[in-house]
Amino acid sequence: MIAARSLTAFKTLALAGLLGSASVALAANGTPAFADRCAAARALLPANVTLTTLETVAPASHWQSPTSPTSPKGEAVRADFCRLAGMIDGDIGFELWLPRDWNRRFLGTGVGGEAGYYNYADMARGVEQGFAAASSDTGHRQGERWIDDARKSETYAHIAYHRLTQVSKAIIDGFYGAPAAHAYFLGCSGGGRQGLRELQLYPGDYDGALIGAPGLDVPLLAARLLHVHLAQTQNDGVAISAADWDLVSRRAIARCDRDDGAVDGIIDDPRSCAFRVEELACKPGQSKDCLAPAAVKTIANIVAPLTDNSGKTHDFGLLPGITARPGGLPPLPVQMFGHARHSAGRGDAGWDPASFDLAADLAAARKSFATMDARSADMRTFAARGGKLILYHGWADASVQPLSTLDLFARMGAEAEQDRDAFARLYMVPGMQHCRGGAGTDRFGGSEDRSATGKPESDLLAALVAWVEQGTAPGAIFARHADANGTVTAVRPLCAWPAQASRPKASDAGPAADLRCDSHARGGT
């Protein structure tokens, strides 16, 4: 049932003729039919919002969302909702889905990489669970040149999601006749960085955030991608194939799989794995399951911490079991160091990737794109108003280094006048790749998990809601791995860091489901 002031507003709009020629249908209890309420939403828009789509979605079995890079077949949505899509401030694309059966909560959903699309997977999950859900393309469309445009890069960095949140909350208030009681953010990778920027710059926007594998430092991520390319094309480097990386990963797992007592194709904590790529060097007469000396040298260069000419290290390197992406030069470093730094105002001319100077170019990019920097561990303002943060990261992530999230969490604990344990939790996921995928148990309610259970013991978003609204801090989360048919093949607990999964007795052996969260960490804070 909608609130009395919303019903009054609806009748006023109807009498004024603002609902068009459609008849004003009322349900038996006197409230407007949902389709008419949706049609009336156009009159509730803030002045800076224009619509391209306003429709009632009433799926018989399901409705299929548009496609996107992360939802290539669209998302099957099984809930009635009012769909609004359009522009904020003339250039920030947005979608807002308002469910008929609302749970009084708002869910902002982030987008990864260079953005330019919408997070339909998390929006679908949100409306099916009763959230009013929204997403933004961050002010540019996929394939559009944006990073060297001051307005577009700033919008991407932080403006888009703040404006999306403001506009969504205003429309929600008018549509339902009451404001959202609580607001939550959900995102991974670039979407995780967007969420952290919200907490750091606009701490009043959200009450809770579930953030995976956040790309804290976009210029550093670009520098790492460029390093992988240059290591294979300079100083006697050789191209490393997907088969080479697969061999490196398999041998690391074989060496360290047993460390947690379960032989399951997963390294529980790669920091304790002693594997080194030099072990794969071909011996005289050997030609299979080994690497040529030049390949060993190149891979060792790639997995080592990123180091400039003065000897200063800038990242953590790649842990055992993690691979780098094979292939040519990725677009992000070309855009950030080529277009924006060295070719500004001159199109694409004038930049040779081989001229990259880590210290100088990284410092210049950080200065130019300062608002993309989400490395701050100071969450005092967000925490002071009762905000809660849950972070998660896969140990086998090849895109964003797991140790960067561990470092952020450690710095949160060291931040003066900040009680990290009162507002933040971290879950490290053995065997999981970037945001999802891999041999690990990657189904636990994170971003784009369409199998989320909605239960706090196995769904991190549900656990976040319980923490914010009931004060119940999350503990062990039981995560699942499923095969291509969706059949669950493994279950294991994810532990709130620094606790890690272990067996009741060190000599025990058995499935991962038998693991228990040990309050004594095996290293790290």
Coordinates of C-alpha atoms in Angstrom, one line a residue:
M1 CA 0.0 0.0 0.0
I2 CA 1.3 3.5 -0.8
A3 CA 1.4 6.2 1.8
A4 CA -1.5 8.7 2.0
R5 CA 0.5 11.7 0.7
S6 CA 1.5 9.6 -2.4
L7 CA -2.1 8.8 -3.1
T8 CA -3.1 12.4 -2.7
A9 CA -0.3 13.5 -5.1
F10 CA -1.5 10.8 -7.6
K11 CA -5.1 12.1 -7.5
T12 CA -3.8 15.7 -7.9
L13 CA -1.8 14.7 -11.0
A14 CA -4.8 12.8 -12.4
L15 CA -7.1 15.8 -12.0
A16 CA -4.6 18.1 -13.6
G17 CA -4.4 15.8 -16.7
L18 CA -0.8 14.9 -16.2
L19 CA -1.3 11.2 -16.5
G20 CA -2.3 11.4 -20.2
S21 CA -5.4 9.9 -21.7
A22 CA -5.2 6.7 -19.7
S23 CA -8.0 6.2 -17.2
V24 CA -7.1 6.3 -13.6
A25 CA -7.5 2.8 -12.3
L26 CA -7.9 2.2 -8.6
A27 CA -7.3 -1.0 -6.8
A28 CA -10.1 -2.3 -4.5
N29 CA -8.5 -0.6 -1.5
G30 CA -8.6 2.8 -3.2
T31 CA -4.9 3.0 -4.1
P32 CA -3.9 3.7 -7.7
A33 CA -3.1 0.6 -9.9
F34 CA 0.7 0.1 -10.2
A35 CA 0.8 0.9 -13.9
D36 CA -0.8 4.3 -13.3
R37 CA 1.5 5.1 -10.5
C38 CA 4.4 4.3 -12.8
A39 CA 3.0 6.6 -15.5
A40 CA 2.7 9.3 -12.9
A41 CA 6.4 9.1 -12.1
R42 CA 7.3 11.4 -14.9
A43 CA 5.8 14.3 -12.9
L44 CA 8.0 13.5 -9.9
L45 CA 11.3 14.0 -11.7
P46 CA 13.8 16.6 -10.4
A47 CA 14.4 19.4 -12.9
N48 CA 17.8 18.0 -14.0
V49 CA 16.4 14.6 -15.0
T50 CA 15.1 13.7 -18.5
L51 CA 13.6 10.3 -19.4
T52 CA 14.1 8.1 -22.4
T53 CA 12.2 5.2 -21.0
L54 CA 9.3 5.0 -18.6
E55 CA 7.5 1.6 -18.5
T56 CA 5.7 -0.8 -16.2
V57 CA 7.4 -4.2 -16.2
A58 CA 4.9 -6.9 -15.3
P59 CA 6.5 -10.2 -16.3
A60 CA 4.2 -13.2 -16.7
S61 CA 7.2 -15.6 -16.2
H62 CA 10.1 -13.1 -16.5
W63 CA 11.2 -10.0 -18.3
Q64 CA 14.6 -9.8 -20.0
S65 CA 16.8 -6.7 -19.4
P66 CA 18.9 -5.1 -22.1
T67 CA 22.3 -6.7 -22.6
S68 CA 25.5 -5.3 -21.2
P69 CA 29.2 -6.4 -21.0
T70 CA 28.5 -8.2 -17.7
S71 CA 25.0 -9.4 -18.8
P72 CA 25.6 -10.4 -22.4
K73 CA 22.2 -12.3 -22.6
G74 CA 20.3 -9.8 -20.5
E75 CA 18.9 -10.5 -17.0
A76 CA 15.7 -12.5 -16.4
V77 CA 13.7 -10.5 -13.9
R78 CA 10.8 -12.0 -12.0
A79 CA 9.2 -9.1 -10.2
D80 CA 6.8 -6.3 -11.1
F81 CA 8.6 -2.9 -11.3
C82 CA 8.5 0.6 -12.7
R83 CA 11.5 1.2 -15.0
L84 CA 12.9 4.7 -15.5
A85 CA 15.9 5.3 -17.7
G86 CA 17.3 8.6 -18.9
M87 CA 19.9 11.3 -18.2
I88 CA 20.9 13.3 -15.1
D89 CA 22.4 16.7 -15.7
G90 CA 22.3 16.1 -19.4
D91 CA 25.1 13.5 -19.7
I92 CA 24.9 11.0 -16.8
G93 CA 23.0 7.9 -18.0
F94 CA 20.9 6.2 -15.3
E95 CA 18.4 3.4 -14.7
L96 CA 16.1 3.3 -11.7
W97 CA 13.9 0.3 -11.0
L98 CA 11.0 0.7 -8.5
P99 CA 9.4 -2.6 -7.4
R100 CA 5.8 -2.9 -6.8
D101 CA 6.5 -4.7 -3.5
W102 CA 9.1 -2.4 -1.9
N103 CA 11.1 -3.3 1.2
R104 CA 11.8 0.4 2.1
R105 CA 15.4 0.1 1.0
F106 CA 17.5 1.6 -1.9
L107 CA 20.3 -0.2 -3.6
G108 CA 22.9 1.6 -5.6
T109 CA 24.8 -0.8 -8.0
G110 CA 28.3 0.0 -9.3
V111 CA 29.8 -0.8 -12.7
G112 CA 33.3 -2.0 -13.4
G113 CA 36.3 -1.2 -15.6
E114 CA 35.8 1.9 -17.7
A115 CA 32.1 1.8 -17.1
G116 CA 29.8 3.1 -19.9
Y117 CA 27.0 0.5 -19.1
Y118 CA 24.6 -0.5 -16.4
N119 CA 24.7 -3.2 -13.7
Y120 CA 21.6 -5.1 -14.7
A121 CA 22.6 -8.2 -12.7
D122 CA 22.6 -6.4 -9.4
M123 CA 19.5 -4.3 -10.3
A124 CA 17.6 -7.5 -11.1
R125 CA 18.6 -9.1 -7.9
G126 CA 17.7 -6.0 -6.0
V127 CA 14.1 -5.6 -7.3
E128 CA 13.4 -9.3 -6.9
Q129 CA 14.3 -8.8 -3.2
G130 CA 12.2 -5.7 -2.9
F131 CA 15.0 -3.0 -3.2
A132 CA 14.5 0.1 -5.4
A133 CA 17.7 -0.3 -7.4
A134 CA 19.7 2.1 -9.6
S135 CA 22.8 2.1 -11.7
S136 CA 24.7 4.7 -13.8
D137 CA 27.0 4.6 -16.9
T138 CA 29.2 7.2 -15.1
G139 CA 28.6 9.9 -17.8
H140 CA 29.9 8.2 -21.0
R141 CA 28.9 5.3 -23.2
Q142 CA 31.1 2.3 -23.9
G143 CA 33.6 3.0 -26.7
E144 CA 33.4 6.7 -26.2
R145 CA 36.7 8.6 -25.6
W146 CA 36.4 10.1 -22.1
I147 CA 39.5 10.0 -20.0
D148 CA 41.0 13.2 -21.4
D149 CA 37.8 15.1 -21.1
A150 CA 37.8 16.9 -17.8
R151 CA 34.1 16.8 -17.2
K152 CA 33.8 13.1 -18.2
S153 CA 36.8 11.9 -16.1
E154 CA 35.5 13.8 -13.0
T155 CA 32.0 12.4 -13.5
Y156 CA 33.5 8.9 -13.8
A157 CA 35.6 9.4 -10.7
H158 CA 32.9 10.4 -8.3
I159 CA 30.2 12.7 -9.5
A160 CA 28.0 10.2 -11.3
Y161 CA 27.1 7.9 -8.4
H162 CA 26.6 10.8 -6.0
R163 CA 24.2 12.4 -8.4
L164 CA 22.5 9.0 -9.1
T165 CA 22.0 8.5 -5.4
Q166 CA 20.5 12.0 -4.8
V167 CA 18.1 11.7 -7.8
S168 CA 17.1 8.2 -7.0
K169 CA 16.3 9.0 -3.4
A170 CA 14.2 12.0 -4.5
I171 CA 12.2 10.0 -7.0
I172 CA 11.7 7.1 -4.5
D173 CA 10.3 9.6 -1.9
G174 CA 7.8 10.9 -4.4
F175 CA 6.9 7.6 -5.8
Y176 CA 6.2 5.7 -2.6
G177 CA 5.3 8.6 -0.5
A178 CA 8.1 7.9 1.9
P179 CA 11.9 8.1 1.8
A180 CA 14.0 5.0 1.8
A181 CA 14.6 3.8 5.3
H182 CA 18.1 2.6 4.5
A183 CA 20.4 2.9 1.5
Y184 CA 23.0 0.2 0.4
F185 CA 25.7 0.1 -2.2
L186 CA 26.8 -3.0 -4.0
G187 CA 29.8 -3.2 -6.5
C188 CA 33.0 -4.9 -7.4
S189 CA 36.2 -3.8 -9.1
G190 CA 35.6 -0.4 -10.6
G191 CA 32.2 -0.6 -8.9
G192 CA 34.0 -1.2 -5.6
R193 CA 36.1 1.9 -6.2
Q194 CA 32.9 3.9 -6.8
G195 CA 31.4 2.6 -3.6
L196 CA 34.5 3.6 -1.6
R197 CA 34.5 7.1 -3.2
E198 CA 30.9 7.4 -2.0
L199 CA 31.9 6.6 1.6
Q200 CA 34.9 8.8 1.5
L201 CA 33.5 11.9 -0.2
Y202 CA 29.7 11.6 0.5
P203 CA 29.4 9.6 3.7
G204 CA 25.8 10.4 4.1
D205 CA 24.7 8.8 0.9
Y206 CA 24.7 5.2 2.1
D207 CA 24.1 3.3 5.4
G208 CA 26.0 0.2 4.3
A209 CA 28.3 -0.9 1.4
L210 CA 29.3 -4.3 0.1
I211 CA 32.4 -3.8 -1.9
G212 CA 34.5 -6.4 -3.8
A213 CA 38.0 -6.3 -5.2
P214 CA 38.1 -2.5 -5.3
G215 CA 40.4 -0.9 -7.9
L216 CA 41.7 1.6 -5.4
D217 CA 44.3 3.3 -7.6
V218 CA 43.3 3.6 -11.3
P219 CA 46.7 5.0 -12.5
L220 CA 48.5 2.2 -10.7
L221 CA 46.3 -0.4 -12.3
A222 CA 47.0 1.1 -15.7
A223 CA 50.8 1.1 -14.9
R224 CA 50.6 -2.6 -13.9
L225 CA 48.8 -3.5 -17.2
L226 CA 51.4 -1.6 -19.1
H227 CA 54.2 -3.3 -17.3
V228 CA 52.8 -6.7 -18.2
H229 CA 53.0 -5.7 -21.9
L230 CA 56.4 -4.1 -21.7
A231 CA 57.9 -7.1 -19.9
Q232 CA 57.1 -9.2 -22.9
T233 CA 58.3 -6.7 -25.5
Q234 CA 61.5 -5.2 -24.0
N235 CA 64.8 -6.4 -22.7
D236 CA 64.7 -9.9 -24.2
G237 CA 61.2 -10.4 -22.9
V238 CA 59.1 -13.0 -24.8
A239 CA 55.3 -13.3 -25.3
I240 CA 53.7 -15.5 -22.6
S241 CA 50.8 -17.6 -23.8
A242 CA 47.7 -18.6 -21.9
A243 CA 49.1 -22.2 -21.8
D244 CA 52.3 -20.9 -20.1
W245 CA 50.3 -19.1 -17.5
D246 CA 48.1 -22.2 -17.0
L247 CA 51.2 -24.2 -16.3
V248 CA 52.5 -21.7 -13.8
S249 CA 49.1 -21.6 -12.0
R250 CA 48.7 -25.4 -12.0
R251 CA 52.2 -26.0 -10.6
A252 CA 51.7 -23.4 -7.8
I253 CA 48.4 -25.0 -6.8
A254 CA 49.9 -28.5 -6.8
R255 CA 52.7 -27.3 -4.5
C256 CA 50.4 -25.5 -2.0
D257 CA 47.0 -27.1 -2.3
R258 CA 47.5 -29.3 0.8
D259 CA 48.4 -26.4 3.1
D260 CA 44.8 -26.2 4.5
G261 CA 44.4 -30.0 4.7
A262 CA 42.0 -30.3 1.8
V263 CA 43.1 -31.3 -1.7
D264 CA 40.5 -29.3 -3.6
G265 CA 42.5 -27.4 -6.3
I266 CA 42.7 -24.2 -4.2
I267 CA 45.5 -22.4 -2.4
D268 CA 44.0 -21.3 0.9
D269 CA 46.4 -18.4 1.5
P270 CA 48.9 -17.8 -1.3
R271 CA 51.1 -15.7 1.0
S272 CA 52.4 -18.9 2.6
C273 CA 53.0 -20.7 -0.7
A274 CA 56.7 -21.1 -1.4
F275 CA 56.3 -21.8 -5.1
R276 CA 58.6 -19.8 -7.5
V277 CA 58.4 -19.7 -11.2
E278 CA 62.1 -20.6 -11.5
E279 CA 61.1 -24.2 -10.6
L280 CA 59.6 -24.5 -14.0
A281 CA 62.8 -23.9 -16.0
C282 CA 63.3 -26.8 -18.5
K283 CA 66.2 -29.1 -17.6
P284 CA 68.5 -30.5 -20.2
G285 CA 66.5 -32.8 -22.5
Q286 CA 63.1 -31.7 -21.0
S287 CA 60.5 -30.2 -23.4
K288 CA 57.1 -30.8 -21.7
D289 CA 55.6 -29.2 -18.6
C290 CA 58.4 -26.7 -18.3
L291 CA 59.4 -23.2 -19.5
A292 CA 62.3 -21.9 -21.6
P293 CA 64.7 -19.7 -19.7
A294 CA 63.5 -16.6 -21.5
A295 CA 59.9 -17.3 -20.5
V296 CA 60.9 -17.9 -16.9
K297 CA 62.7 -14.6 -16.9
T298 CA 59.7 -12.8 -18.4
I299 CA 57.2 -14.3 -16.0
A300 CA 59.5 -13.6 -13.0
N301 CA 59.6 -10.0 -14.1
I302 CA 55.8 -9.8 -14.4
V303 CA 55.0 -11.4 -11.0
A304 CA 57.5 -9.2 -9.1
P305 CA 56.4 -6.0 -7.4
L306 CA 56.3 -3.0 -9.8
T307 CA 59.6 -1.2 -9.2
D308 CA 60.8 2.1 -10.7
N309 CA 64.4 3.0 -11.7
S310 CA 65.2 4.3 -8.2
G311 CA 64.3 0.9 -6.7
K312 CA 61.0 2.1 -5.1
T313 CA 58.2 -0.5 -5.3
H314 CA 54.7 0.6 -6.1
D315 CA 52.6 -2.5 -5.8
F316 CA 52.6 -6.0 -4.2
G317 CA 53.3 -8.2 -7.2
L318 CA 51.4 -11.3 -8.1
L319 CA 50.9 -14.1 -5.6
P320 CA 51.5 -17.8 -6.4
G321 CA 48.6 -19.2 -8.4
I322 CA 47.7 -15.8 -9.9
T323 CA 48.2 -15.3 -13.7
A324 CA 48.5 -12.2 -15.9
R325 CA 46.3 -11.6 -18.9
P326 CA 48.0 -12.7 -22.2
G327 CA 47.7 -10.6 -25.2
G328 CA 48.7 -7.1 -26.4
L329 CA 48.5 -3.7 -24.9
P330 CA 45.2 -3.1 -23.0
P331 CA 43.3 0.2 -23.7
L332 CA 43.5 1.6 -20.1
P333 CA 47.2 2.5 -20.1
V334 CA 46.9 3.8 -23.7
Q335 CA 44.1 6.2 -22.6
M336 CA 45.7 7.2 -19.3
F337 CA 49.3 7.6 -20.2
G338 CA 49.0 8.1 -24.0
H339 CA 45.8 10.1 -24.5
A340 CA 45.6 12.0 -21.3
R341 CA 49.3 12.6 -20.3
H342 CA 51.5 12.6 -23.4
S343 CA 49.1 13.3 -26.3
A344 CA 46.7 15.8 -24.6
G345 CA 45.4 18.1 -27.3
R346 CA 47.2 16.2 -30.1
G347 CA 44.9 13.3 -30.7
D348 CA 46.6 9.9 -30.5
A349 CA 50.0 11.1 -31.8
G350 CA 53.2 11.3 -30.0
W351 CA 53.3 8.5 -27.5
D352 CA 55.4 5.4 -27.6
P353 CA 54.6 2.9 -24.8
A354 CA 58.3 2.0 -24.5
S355 CA 59.0 5.5 -23.3
F356 CA 56.9 4.9 -20.1
D357 CA 58.6 6.2 -17.0
L358 CA 57.0 4.6 -14.0
A359 CA 57.9 7.1 -11.4
A360 CA 57.2 10.2 -13.5
D361 CA 54.2 9.1 -15.4
L362 CA 52.5 7.5 -12.4
A363 CA 52.9 10.6 -10.3
A364 CA 51.6 12.8 -13.1
A365 CA 48.6 10.6 -13.7
R366 CA 47.7 10.5 -10.0
K367 CA 47.9 14.3 -9.9
S368 CA 45.7 14.6 -13.0
F369 CA 43.1 12.1 -11.8
A370 CA 43.3 12.7 -8.0
T371 CA 39.6 12.1 -7.4
M372 CA 39.9 8.5 -8.8
D373 CA 42.1 7.7 -5.8
A374 CA 40.2 5.6 -3.3
R375 CA 43.1 4.5 -1.2
S376 CA 42.1 6.6 1.9
A377 CA 41.5 4.4 5.0
D378 CA 39.8 7.3 6.9
M379 CA 36.2 6.2 7.3
R380 CA 35.5 8.1 10.5
T381 CA 32.6 10.3 9.2
F382 CA 30.9 7.3 7.6
A383 CA 31.4 5.2 10.7
A384 CA 30.2 8.0 13.0
R385 CA 26.8 8.0 11.5
G386 CA 26.5 4.2 11.9
G387 CA 27.7 3.2 8.5
K388 CA 28.8 -0.4 7.9
L389 CA 31.3 -1.7 5.3
I390 CA 31.9 -5.3 4.1
L391 CA 34.9 -5.9 1.8
Y392 CA 35.6 -9.1 -0.1
H393 CA 38.4 -10.2 -2.4
G394 CA 39.4 -13.4 -4.2
W395 CA 42.9 -14.7 -3.5
A396 CA 43.3 -15.7 -7.2
D397 CA 42.4 -12.3 -8.6
A398 CA 44.6 -11.4 -11.6
S399 CA 43.1 -8.0 -12.2
V400 CA 43.2 -6.2 -8.8
Q401 CA 45.9 -7.4 -6.4
P402 CA 44.4 -9.1 -3.3
L403 CA 47.1 -7.6 -1.1
S404 CA 45.9 -4.1 -1.9
T405 CA 42.6 -4.8 -0.2
L406 CA 44.4 -6.4 2.7
D407 CA 46.5 -3.3 3.0
L408 CA 43.5 -1.0 3.0
F409 CA 41.9 -3.0 5.7
A410 CA 45.1 -3.0 7.8
R411 CA 45.3 0.8 7.4
M412 CA 41.7 1.1 8.5
G413 CA 42.7 -0.6 11.7
A414 CA 45.7 1.7 12.2
E415 CA 43.8 4.9 11.5
A416 CA 43.7 7.1 14.6
E417 CA 40.4 7.5 16.4
Q418 CA 38.8 4.9 14.2
D419 CA 37.5 1.6 15.6
R420 CA 37.6 -0.5 12.5
D421 CA 36.0 -3.6 14.0
A422 CA 32.9 -1.6 14.9
F423 CA 32.1 -0.8 11.3
A424 CA 34.1 -2.9 8.8
R425 CA 34.7 -6.6 7.9
L426 CA 36.8 -8.2 5.3
Y427 CA 36.4 -11.7 3.7
M428 CA 39.2 -13.2 1.6
V429 CA 37.9 -15.9 -0.8
P430 CA 40.4 -18.8 -1.6
G431 CA 40.5 -19.8 -5.2
M432 CA 38.2 -17.0 -6.5
Q433 CA 39.3 -14.9 -9.4
H434 CA 38.3 -11.3 -10.1
C435 CA 34.9 -10.6 -8.4
R436 CA 33.8 -14.2 -9.3
G437 CA 34.9 -17.3 -11.1
G438 CA 37.7 -19.8 -10.6
A439 CA 37.8 -23.0 -8.5
G440 CA 36.8 -21.2 -5.3
T441 CA 33.4 -20.9 -3.6
D442 CA 32.4 -17.6 -5.4
R443 CA 28.6 -17.7 -4.6
F444 CA 28.1 -15.8 -1.3
G445 CA 25.9 -12.8 -2.3
G446 CA 28.6 -10.6 -3.7
S447 CA 28.1 -8.3 -6.7
E448 CA 26.5 -10.0 -9.8
D449 CA 25.7 -13.2 -7.8
R450 CA 22.3 -14.1 -9.2
S451 CA 22.1 -17.2 -6.9
A452 CA 22.1 -15.1 -3.7
T453 CA 20.2 -16.7 -0.9
G454 CA 19.0 -13.6 1.0
K455 CA 20.1 -15.3 4.2
P456 CA 22.7 -13.6 6.5
E457 CA 24.6 -16.8 7.0
S458 CA 25.3 -17.3 3.3
D459 CA 24.7 -13.9 1.6
L460 CA 26.9 -11.0 2.4
L461 CA 24.3 -8.4 1.3
A462 CA 21.8 -9.9 3.7
A463 CA 24.5 -10.0 6.4
L464 CA 25.1 -6.3 5.7
V465 CA 21.4 -5.4 6.1
A466 CA 21.2 -7.3 9.3
W467 CA 24.3 -5.5 10.6
V468 CA 23.0 -2.1 9.7
E469 CA 19.4 -2.6 10.8
Q470 CA 19.6 -5.1 13.7
G471 CA 23.2 -4.5 14.9
T472 CA 24.1 -8.2 14.2
A473 CA 27.8 -8.2 13.1
P474 CA 28.5 -10.8 10.5
G475 CA 30.5 -13.9 11.3
A476 CA 31.3 -16.9 9.1
I477 CA 29.6 -16.8 5.7
F478 CA 29.0 -20.2 4.0
A479 CA 29.9 -19.9 0.3
R480 CA 29.2 -22.2 -2.5
H481 CA 30.8 -23.3 -5.8
A482 CA 28.5 -24.5 -8.6
D483 CA 29.1 -26.2 -11.9
A484 CA 27.9 -25.0 -15.3
N485 CA 24.5 -26.4 -14.6
G486 CA 24.2 -24.6 -11.3
T487 CA 24.6 -27.7 -9.2
V488 CA 26.4 -26.9 -6.0
T489 CA 29.7 -28.9 -5.9
A490 CA 31.4 -27.4 -2.8
V491 CA 30.7 -25.4 0.3
R492 CA 33.1 -23.7 2.7
P493 CA 33.0 -21.0 5.3
L494 CA 34.4 -17.6 4.5
C495 CA 35.9 -16.1 7.7
A496 CA 35.9 -12.5 8.9
W497 CA 39.5 -11.4 8.6
P498 CA 41.9 -12.1 10.2
A499 CA 40.3 -15.4 11.1
Q500 CA 40.9 -18.1 8.5
A501 CA 39.4 -21.5 7.9
S502 CA 41.1 -24.5 9.5
R503 CA 40.2 -27.9 10.8
P504 CA 39.3 -28.7 14.4
K505 CA 42.3 -31.0 14.4
A506 CA 45.4 -30.3 12.4
S507 CA 45.6 -34.0 11.3
D508 CA 42.0 -34.1 10.0
A509 CA 41.2 -34.4 6.4
G510 CA 37.9 -34.0 4.5
P511 CA 35.8 -31.7 2.4
A512 CA 36.1 -28.0 2.7
A513 CA 32.6 -27.9 4.4
D514 CA 34.3 -29.3 7.5
L515 CA 36.5 -26.3 7.9
R516 CA 35.9 -23.9 10.8
C517 CA 36.8 -20.3 11.2
D518 CA 39.9 -20.0 13.5
S519 CA 40.2 -16.7 15.4
H520 CA 44.0 -16.9 15.2
A521 CA 45.2 -15.5 12.0
R522 CA 48.0 -17.1 10.0
G523 CA 49.5 -13.7 9.3
G524 CA 48.3 -10.2 8.5
T525 CA 45.9 -7.8 10.2

